[in-house]
Coordinates of C-alpha atoms in Angstrom, one line a residue:
X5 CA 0.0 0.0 0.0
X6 CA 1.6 3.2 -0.9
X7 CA 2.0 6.5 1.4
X8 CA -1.2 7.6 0.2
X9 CA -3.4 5.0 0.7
X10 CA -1.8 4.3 4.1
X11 CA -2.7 8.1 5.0
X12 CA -6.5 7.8 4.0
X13 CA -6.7 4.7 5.6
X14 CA -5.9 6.0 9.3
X15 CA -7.6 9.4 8.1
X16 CA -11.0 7.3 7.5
X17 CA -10.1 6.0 11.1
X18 CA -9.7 9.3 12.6
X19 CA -13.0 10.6 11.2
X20 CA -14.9 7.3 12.4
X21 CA -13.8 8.5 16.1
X22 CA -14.8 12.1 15.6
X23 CA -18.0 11.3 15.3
X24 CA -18.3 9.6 18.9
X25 CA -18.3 13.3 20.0
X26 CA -21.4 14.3 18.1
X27 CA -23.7 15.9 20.1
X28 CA -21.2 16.7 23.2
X29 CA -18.8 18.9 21.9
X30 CA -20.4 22.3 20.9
X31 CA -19.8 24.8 20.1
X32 CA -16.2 23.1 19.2
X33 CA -15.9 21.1 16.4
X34 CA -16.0 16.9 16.2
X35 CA -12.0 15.7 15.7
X36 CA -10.5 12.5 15.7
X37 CA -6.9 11.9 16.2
X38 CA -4.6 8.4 15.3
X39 CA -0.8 7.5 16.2
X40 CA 0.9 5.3 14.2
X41 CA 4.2 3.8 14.6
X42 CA 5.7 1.2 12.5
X43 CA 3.0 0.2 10.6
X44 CA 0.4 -0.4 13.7
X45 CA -2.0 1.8 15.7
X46 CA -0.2 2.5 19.2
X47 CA -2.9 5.3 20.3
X48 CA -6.3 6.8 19.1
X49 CA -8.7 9.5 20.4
X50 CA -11.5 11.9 19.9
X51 CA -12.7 15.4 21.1
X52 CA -15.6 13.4 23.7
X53 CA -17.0 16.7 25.2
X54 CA -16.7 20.7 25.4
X55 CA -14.5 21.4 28.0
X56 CA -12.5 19.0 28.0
X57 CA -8.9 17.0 26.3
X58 CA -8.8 17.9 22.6
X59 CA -8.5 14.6 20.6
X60 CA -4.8 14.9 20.1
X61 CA -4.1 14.7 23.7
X62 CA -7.1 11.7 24.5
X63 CA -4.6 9.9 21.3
X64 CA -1.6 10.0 23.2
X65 CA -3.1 9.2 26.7
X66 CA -3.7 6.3 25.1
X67 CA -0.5 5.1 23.8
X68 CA 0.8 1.8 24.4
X69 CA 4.1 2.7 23.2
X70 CA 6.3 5.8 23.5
X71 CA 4.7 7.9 20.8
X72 CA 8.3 9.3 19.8
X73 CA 9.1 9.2 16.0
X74 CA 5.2 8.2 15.1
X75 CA 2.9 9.6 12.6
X76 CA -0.2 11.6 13.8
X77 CA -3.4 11.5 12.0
X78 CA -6.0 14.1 13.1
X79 CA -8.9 15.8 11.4
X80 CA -8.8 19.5 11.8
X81 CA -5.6 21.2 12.0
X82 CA -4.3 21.1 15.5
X83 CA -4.9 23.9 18.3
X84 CA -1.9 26.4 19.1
X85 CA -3.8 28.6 21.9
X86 CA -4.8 28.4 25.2
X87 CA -8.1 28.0 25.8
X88 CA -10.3 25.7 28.4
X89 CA -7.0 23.1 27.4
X90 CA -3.9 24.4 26.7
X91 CA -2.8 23.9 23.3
X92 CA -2.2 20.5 21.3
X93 CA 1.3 21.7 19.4
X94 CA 3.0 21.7 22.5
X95 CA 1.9 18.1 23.3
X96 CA 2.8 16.9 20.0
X97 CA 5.9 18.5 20.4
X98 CA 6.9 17.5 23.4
X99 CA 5.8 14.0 22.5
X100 CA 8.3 14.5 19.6
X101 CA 5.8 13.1 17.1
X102 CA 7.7 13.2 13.4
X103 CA 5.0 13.6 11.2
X104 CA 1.6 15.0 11.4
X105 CA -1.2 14.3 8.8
X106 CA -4.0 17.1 8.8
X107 CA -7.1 16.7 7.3
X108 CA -9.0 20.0 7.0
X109 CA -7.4 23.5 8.5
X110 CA -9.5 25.2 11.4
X111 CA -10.7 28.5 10.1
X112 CA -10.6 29.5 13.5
X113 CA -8.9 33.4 12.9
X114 CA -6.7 32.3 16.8
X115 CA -5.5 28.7 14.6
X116 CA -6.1 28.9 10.5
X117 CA -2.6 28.1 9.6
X118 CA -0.7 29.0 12.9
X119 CA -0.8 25.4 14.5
X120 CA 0.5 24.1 10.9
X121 CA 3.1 26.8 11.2
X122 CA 4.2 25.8 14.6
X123 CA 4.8 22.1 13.9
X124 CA 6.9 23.1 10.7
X125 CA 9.3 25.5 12.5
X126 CA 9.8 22.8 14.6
X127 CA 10.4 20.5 12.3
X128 CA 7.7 18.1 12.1
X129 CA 6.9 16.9 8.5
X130 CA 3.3 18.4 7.7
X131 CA 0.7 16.6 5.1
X132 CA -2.4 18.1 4.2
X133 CA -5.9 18.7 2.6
X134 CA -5.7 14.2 3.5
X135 CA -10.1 13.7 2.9
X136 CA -10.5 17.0 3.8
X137 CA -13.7 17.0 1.9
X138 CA -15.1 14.4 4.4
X139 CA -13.5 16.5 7.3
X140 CA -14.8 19.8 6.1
X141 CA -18.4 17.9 5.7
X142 CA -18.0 16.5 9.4
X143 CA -17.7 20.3 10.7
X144 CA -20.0 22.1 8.1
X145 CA -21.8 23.5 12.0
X146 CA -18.7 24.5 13.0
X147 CA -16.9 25.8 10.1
X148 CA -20.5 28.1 9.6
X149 CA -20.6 29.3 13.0
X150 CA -16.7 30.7 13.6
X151 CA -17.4 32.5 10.3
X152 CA -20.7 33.8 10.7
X153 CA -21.4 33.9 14.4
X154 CA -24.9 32.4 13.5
X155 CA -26.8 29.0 14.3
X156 CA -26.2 26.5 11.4
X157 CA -30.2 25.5 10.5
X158 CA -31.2 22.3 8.8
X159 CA -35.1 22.6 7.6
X160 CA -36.2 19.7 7.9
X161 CA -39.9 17.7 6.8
X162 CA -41.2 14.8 5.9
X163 CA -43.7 14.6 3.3
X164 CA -45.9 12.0 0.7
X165 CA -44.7 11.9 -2.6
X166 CA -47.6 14.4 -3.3
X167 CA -46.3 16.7 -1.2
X168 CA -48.8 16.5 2.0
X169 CA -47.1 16.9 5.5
X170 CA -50.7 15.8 6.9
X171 CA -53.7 14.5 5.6
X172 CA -57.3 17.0 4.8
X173 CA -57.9 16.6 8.5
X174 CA -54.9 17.2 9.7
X175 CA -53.7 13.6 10.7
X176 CA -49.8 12.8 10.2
X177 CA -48.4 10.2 12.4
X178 CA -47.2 8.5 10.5
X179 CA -46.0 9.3 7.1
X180 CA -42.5 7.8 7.5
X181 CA -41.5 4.5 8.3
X182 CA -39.6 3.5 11.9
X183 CA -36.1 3.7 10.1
X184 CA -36.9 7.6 9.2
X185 CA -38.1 8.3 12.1
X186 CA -35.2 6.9 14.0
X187 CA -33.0 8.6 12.0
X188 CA -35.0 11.9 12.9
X189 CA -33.9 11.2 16.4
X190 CA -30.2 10.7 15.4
X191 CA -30.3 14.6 14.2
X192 CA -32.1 15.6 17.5
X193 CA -29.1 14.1 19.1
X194 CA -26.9 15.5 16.3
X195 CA -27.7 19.3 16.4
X196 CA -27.9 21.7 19.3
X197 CA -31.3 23.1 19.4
X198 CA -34.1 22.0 17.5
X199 CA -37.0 24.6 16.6
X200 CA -40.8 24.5 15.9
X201 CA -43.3 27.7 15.8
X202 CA -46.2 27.7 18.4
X203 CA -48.8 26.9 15.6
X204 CA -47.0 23.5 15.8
X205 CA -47.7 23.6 19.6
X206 CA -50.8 24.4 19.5
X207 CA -52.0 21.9 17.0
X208 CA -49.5 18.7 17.7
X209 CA -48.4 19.4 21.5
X210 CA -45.3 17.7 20.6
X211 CA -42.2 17.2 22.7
X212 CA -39.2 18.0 20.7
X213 CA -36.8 15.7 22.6
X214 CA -34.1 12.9 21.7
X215 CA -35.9 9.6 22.4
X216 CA -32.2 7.5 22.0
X217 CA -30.9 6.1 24.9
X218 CA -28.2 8.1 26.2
X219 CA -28.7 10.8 23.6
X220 CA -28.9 14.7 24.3
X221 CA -32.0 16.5 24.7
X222 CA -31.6 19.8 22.2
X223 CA -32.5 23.0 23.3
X224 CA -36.2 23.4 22.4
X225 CA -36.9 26.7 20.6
X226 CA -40.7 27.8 20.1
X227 CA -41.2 30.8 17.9
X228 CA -44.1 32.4 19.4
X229 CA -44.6 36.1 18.8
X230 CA -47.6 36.7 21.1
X231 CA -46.3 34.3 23.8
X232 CA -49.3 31.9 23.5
X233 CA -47.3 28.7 23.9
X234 CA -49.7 26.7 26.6
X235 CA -48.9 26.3 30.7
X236 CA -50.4 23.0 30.4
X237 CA -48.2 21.9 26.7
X238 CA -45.5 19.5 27.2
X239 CA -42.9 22.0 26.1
X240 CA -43.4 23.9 29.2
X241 CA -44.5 20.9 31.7
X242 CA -41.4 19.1 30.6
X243 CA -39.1 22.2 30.5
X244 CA -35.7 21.7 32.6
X245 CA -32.7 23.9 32.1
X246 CA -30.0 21.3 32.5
X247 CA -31.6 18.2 30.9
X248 CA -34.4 19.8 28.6
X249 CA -33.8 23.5 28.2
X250 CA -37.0 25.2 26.5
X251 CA -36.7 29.1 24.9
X252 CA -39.9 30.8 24.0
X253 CA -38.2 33.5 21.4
X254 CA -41.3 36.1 21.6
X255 CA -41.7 40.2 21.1
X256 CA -44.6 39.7 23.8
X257 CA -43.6 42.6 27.0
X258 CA -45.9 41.0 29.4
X259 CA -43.3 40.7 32.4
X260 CA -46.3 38.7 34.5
X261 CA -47.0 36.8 31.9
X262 CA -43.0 36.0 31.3
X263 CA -42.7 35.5 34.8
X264 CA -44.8 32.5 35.0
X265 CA -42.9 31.0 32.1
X266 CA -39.6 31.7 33.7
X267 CA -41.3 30.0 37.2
X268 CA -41.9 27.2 34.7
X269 CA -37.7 26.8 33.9
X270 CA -38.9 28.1 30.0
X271 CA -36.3 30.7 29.6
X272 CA -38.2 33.6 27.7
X273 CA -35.8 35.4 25.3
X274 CA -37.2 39.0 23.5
X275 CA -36.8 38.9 19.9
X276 CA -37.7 42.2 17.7
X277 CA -40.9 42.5 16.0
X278 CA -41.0 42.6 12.1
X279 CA -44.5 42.7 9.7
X280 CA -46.1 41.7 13.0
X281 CA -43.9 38.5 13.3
X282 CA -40.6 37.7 14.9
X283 CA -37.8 38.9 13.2
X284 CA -35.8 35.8 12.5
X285 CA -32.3 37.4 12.2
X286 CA -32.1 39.3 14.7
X287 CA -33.4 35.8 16.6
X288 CA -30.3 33.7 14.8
X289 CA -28.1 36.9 16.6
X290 CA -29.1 36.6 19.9
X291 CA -29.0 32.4 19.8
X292 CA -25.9 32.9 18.1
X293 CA -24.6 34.8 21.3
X294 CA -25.7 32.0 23.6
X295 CA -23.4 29.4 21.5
X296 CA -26.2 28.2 19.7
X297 CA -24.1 26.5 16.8
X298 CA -27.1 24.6 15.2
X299 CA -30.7 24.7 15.2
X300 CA -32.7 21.5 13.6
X301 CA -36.1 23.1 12.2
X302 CA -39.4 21.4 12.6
X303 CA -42.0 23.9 11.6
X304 CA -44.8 23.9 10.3
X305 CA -45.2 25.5 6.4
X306 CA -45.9 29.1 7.5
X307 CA -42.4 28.9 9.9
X308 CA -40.4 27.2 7.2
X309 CA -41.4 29.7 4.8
X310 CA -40.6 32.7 7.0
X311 CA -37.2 31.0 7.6
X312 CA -36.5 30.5 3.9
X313 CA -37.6 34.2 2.7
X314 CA -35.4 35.4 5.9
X315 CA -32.3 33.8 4.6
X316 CA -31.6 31.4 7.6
X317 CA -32.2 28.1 6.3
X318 CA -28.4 26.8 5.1
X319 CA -29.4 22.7 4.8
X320 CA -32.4 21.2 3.7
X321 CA -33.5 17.5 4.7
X322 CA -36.3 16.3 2.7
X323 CA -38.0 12.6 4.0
X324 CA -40.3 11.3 1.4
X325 CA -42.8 8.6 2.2
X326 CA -43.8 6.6 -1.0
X327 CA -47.4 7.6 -0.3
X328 CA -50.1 9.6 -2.2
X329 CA -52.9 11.5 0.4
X330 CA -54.4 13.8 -2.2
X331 CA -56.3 17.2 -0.6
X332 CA -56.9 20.3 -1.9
X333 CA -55.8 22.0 1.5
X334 CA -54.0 19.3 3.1
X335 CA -51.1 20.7 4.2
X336 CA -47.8 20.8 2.2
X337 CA -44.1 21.7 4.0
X338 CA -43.7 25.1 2.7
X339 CA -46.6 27.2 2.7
X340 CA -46.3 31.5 2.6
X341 CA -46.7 33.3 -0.2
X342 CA -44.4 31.5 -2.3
X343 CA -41.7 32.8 -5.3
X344 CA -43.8 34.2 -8.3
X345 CA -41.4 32.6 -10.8
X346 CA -39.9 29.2 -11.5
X347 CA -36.3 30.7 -12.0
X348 CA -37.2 32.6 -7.7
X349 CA -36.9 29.3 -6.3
X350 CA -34.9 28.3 -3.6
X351 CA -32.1 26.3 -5.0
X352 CA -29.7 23.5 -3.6
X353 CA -26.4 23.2 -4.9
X354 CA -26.6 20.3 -6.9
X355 CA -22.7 19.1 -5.8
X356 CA -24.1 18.6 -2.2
X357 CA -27.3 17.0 -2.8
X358 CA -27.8 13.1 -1.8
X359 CA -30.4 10.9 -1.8
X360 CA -30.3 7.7 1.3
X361 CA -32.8 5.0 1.4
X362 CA -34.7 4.4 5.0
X363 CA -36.3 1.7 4.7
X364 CA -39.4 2.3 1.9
X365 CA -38.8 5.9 2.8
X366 CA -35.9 8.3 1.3
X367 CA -34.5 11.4 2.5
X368 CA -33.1 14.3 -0.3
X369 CA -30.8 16.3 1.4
X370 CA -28.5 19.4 0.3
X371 CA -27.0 22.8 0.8
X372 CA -28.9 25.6 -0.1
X373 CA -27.4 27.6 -2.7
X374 CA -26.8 30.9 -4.7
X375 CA -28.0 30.8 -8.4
X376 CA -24.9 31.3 -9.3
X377 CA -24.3 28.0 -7.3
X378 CA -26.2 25.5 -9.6
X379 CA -24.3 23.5 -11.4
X380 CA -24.9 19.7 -13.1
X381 CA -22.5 17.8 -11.0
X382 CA -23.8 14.1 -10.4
X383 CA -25.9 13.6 -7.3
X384 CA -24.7 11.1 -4.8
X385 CA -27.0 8.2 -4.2
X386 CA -26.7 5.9 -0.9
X387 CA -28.6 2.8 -0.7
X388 CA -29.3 1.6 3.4
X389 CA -31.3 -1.6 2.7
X390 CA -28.2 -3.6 3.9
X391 CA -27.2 -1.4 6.9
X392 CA -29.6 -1.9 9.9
X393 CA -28.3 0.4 11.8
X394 CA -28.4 3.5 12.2
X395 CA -25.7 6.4 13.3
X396 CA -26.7 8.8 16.7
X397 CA -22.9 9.7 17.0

């Protein structure tokens, strides 16, 4: 196996063990990290939580030789400041590691190309850009947020192949299958808050939490301008601030009413008021400021369209039951007012856009895109039949 094979081999390694950290580690970013001596694996780690050892320092805990001479595989180029850990070039350094293969750089303005730097004024052997496709997918949340400041959202539906999220009378449990829905739970766990508008509320009385066992509850977000969200809803009945948070983002100034929300742990967050409605950037500002890197949004049509005419929306996830329910005012996904023109619409970029098979069901996903963005590259296809289990991180 030549050099560069060998390097994509532990790379694909190292980005199997970042994502062991999904869910734990925001706002920093999921790394993995390999050491390899001599042909064989002598330590391996991953970034586990915020807070605390970078994956670097977790690989050469774990050593089971002196890591002295070896090779180190990591995902995102490695820290050089001092921060809640102090930074991983001087352990690799003082480790004496020879070689270090990078997969993606941190566009972090206190790293982006310092840590590199480092290592090579000291004489390590740097290799780069090793999958960094696949690493740079792996931190698409973080890569947004340290350039924008702003929650990364994902609008996400299910619908029938007709394009109904519910039937004429309102009924939709369930138009996916289990596997969908399981994986639905796996991006609960995945992203840091997850968002729904108090229509939803009011009509479902859903509870927006991670039903996998020993997954992460997101922060619940309910967009509800006139602060209407129910006392007696299991949003608020359920709301804890450590294991459940709940924010009601609202432009409502009734401080008796906010105080029985807030005697109810909902944390009650003032949002500005725009065309009578929340004003959904100046929202994404203010969750950006908490260290809300990522926001999962299940809305209803009127919310998803306010998000995609606001500009937030940067991912799409489409799960499409193979199912016809007909209607003239059933509902559909996106509802609003709508682009007047075919060449208005929303586009994704067509180089980011795959299709998966769950179970009988299949979800589209992509990147939402600029026109100048669309282009005819082939769309990537992934067939689960034959893999029975899903990935929660």
């Amino acid at each position: 196996m030549d050099q560069d094979s060998m390097d994509q081999k532990y790379m694909r390694m190292a980005l199997e063990l970042a994502k062991k950290g999904t869910g734990r580690v925001s706002p920093n970013p999921l790394v993995g990290a390999v050491l390899v001596k001599n042909g064989e694996v002598i330590g391996s780690g991953y970034h586990a939580r915020y807070g605390e050892a970078h994956a670097e320092r977790n690989a050469l805990a774990s050593c089971t030789e002196s890591p002295k001479g070896a090779t180190l595989y990591v995902t995102l180029e490695p820290c050089c400041h001092y921060g809640k850990q102090p930074p991983c070039t001087e352990a690799i350094l003082e480790a004496e590691i020879a070689r270090v293969v990078v997969g993606s750089g941190d566009p972090n303005p206190i790293v982006a190309g310092k840590g590199i730097e480092i290592l090579r004024n000291h004489g390590v052997q740097v290799t780069e850009h090793v999958l960094e496709r696949d690493c740079r997918e792996l931190n698409r949340v973080f890569f947004w947020y340290i350039r924008t400041g702003l929650p990364y959202v994902v609008m996400k539906y299910a619908m029938t192949l007709d394009g109904k999220i519910a039937t004429a009378v309102g009924a939709s449990k369930w138009i996916t299958g289990e596997q969908a829905r399981a994986h639905v739970q796996s991006q609960r766990n995945r992203y840091t808050a997850i968002m729904a508008g108090v229509g939803t509320v009011l009509a479902d009385d859903p509870l927006l939490t991670c039903r996998i066992e020993g997954g992460r509850n997101p922060i619940r977000i309910i967009c509800d301008t006139h602060l209407r969200t129910p006392f007696t809803s299991k949003i608020v009945e359920t709301a804890d601030r450590k294991s459940a948070p709940v924010i009601l983002a609202t432009c409502c100034r009734d401080m008796e009413r906010i105080k029985r929300y807030e005697e109810r742990q909902c944390q009650v967050l003032a949002v500005q008021e725009r065309d009578g409605h929340l004003d959904l950037n100046d929202l994404m500002q203010k969750l950006g400021e908490k260290k809300i890197d990522s926001i999962l949004l299940e809305g209803g049509g009127t919310l998803n369209w306010s998000a995609l005419e606001a500009g937030i929306v940067s991912h799409v996830q489409a799960y499409l039951a193979p199912k016809l329910f007909g209607g003239r005012n059933a509902k559909t996904p996106i509802e609003g007012e709508g682009v007047r023109m075919p060449e208005q619409a929303v586009k994704l970029r067509a180089d980011t856009i795959t299709v998966t098979k769950l179970g009988d069901d299949f979800l589209i996903e992509g990147e939402i895109g600029r026109r100048e963005d669309h282009n005819t590259e082939k769309i990537m296809i992934v067939d689960n039949r034959t893999d029975d289990q899903i990935n929660c991180g």
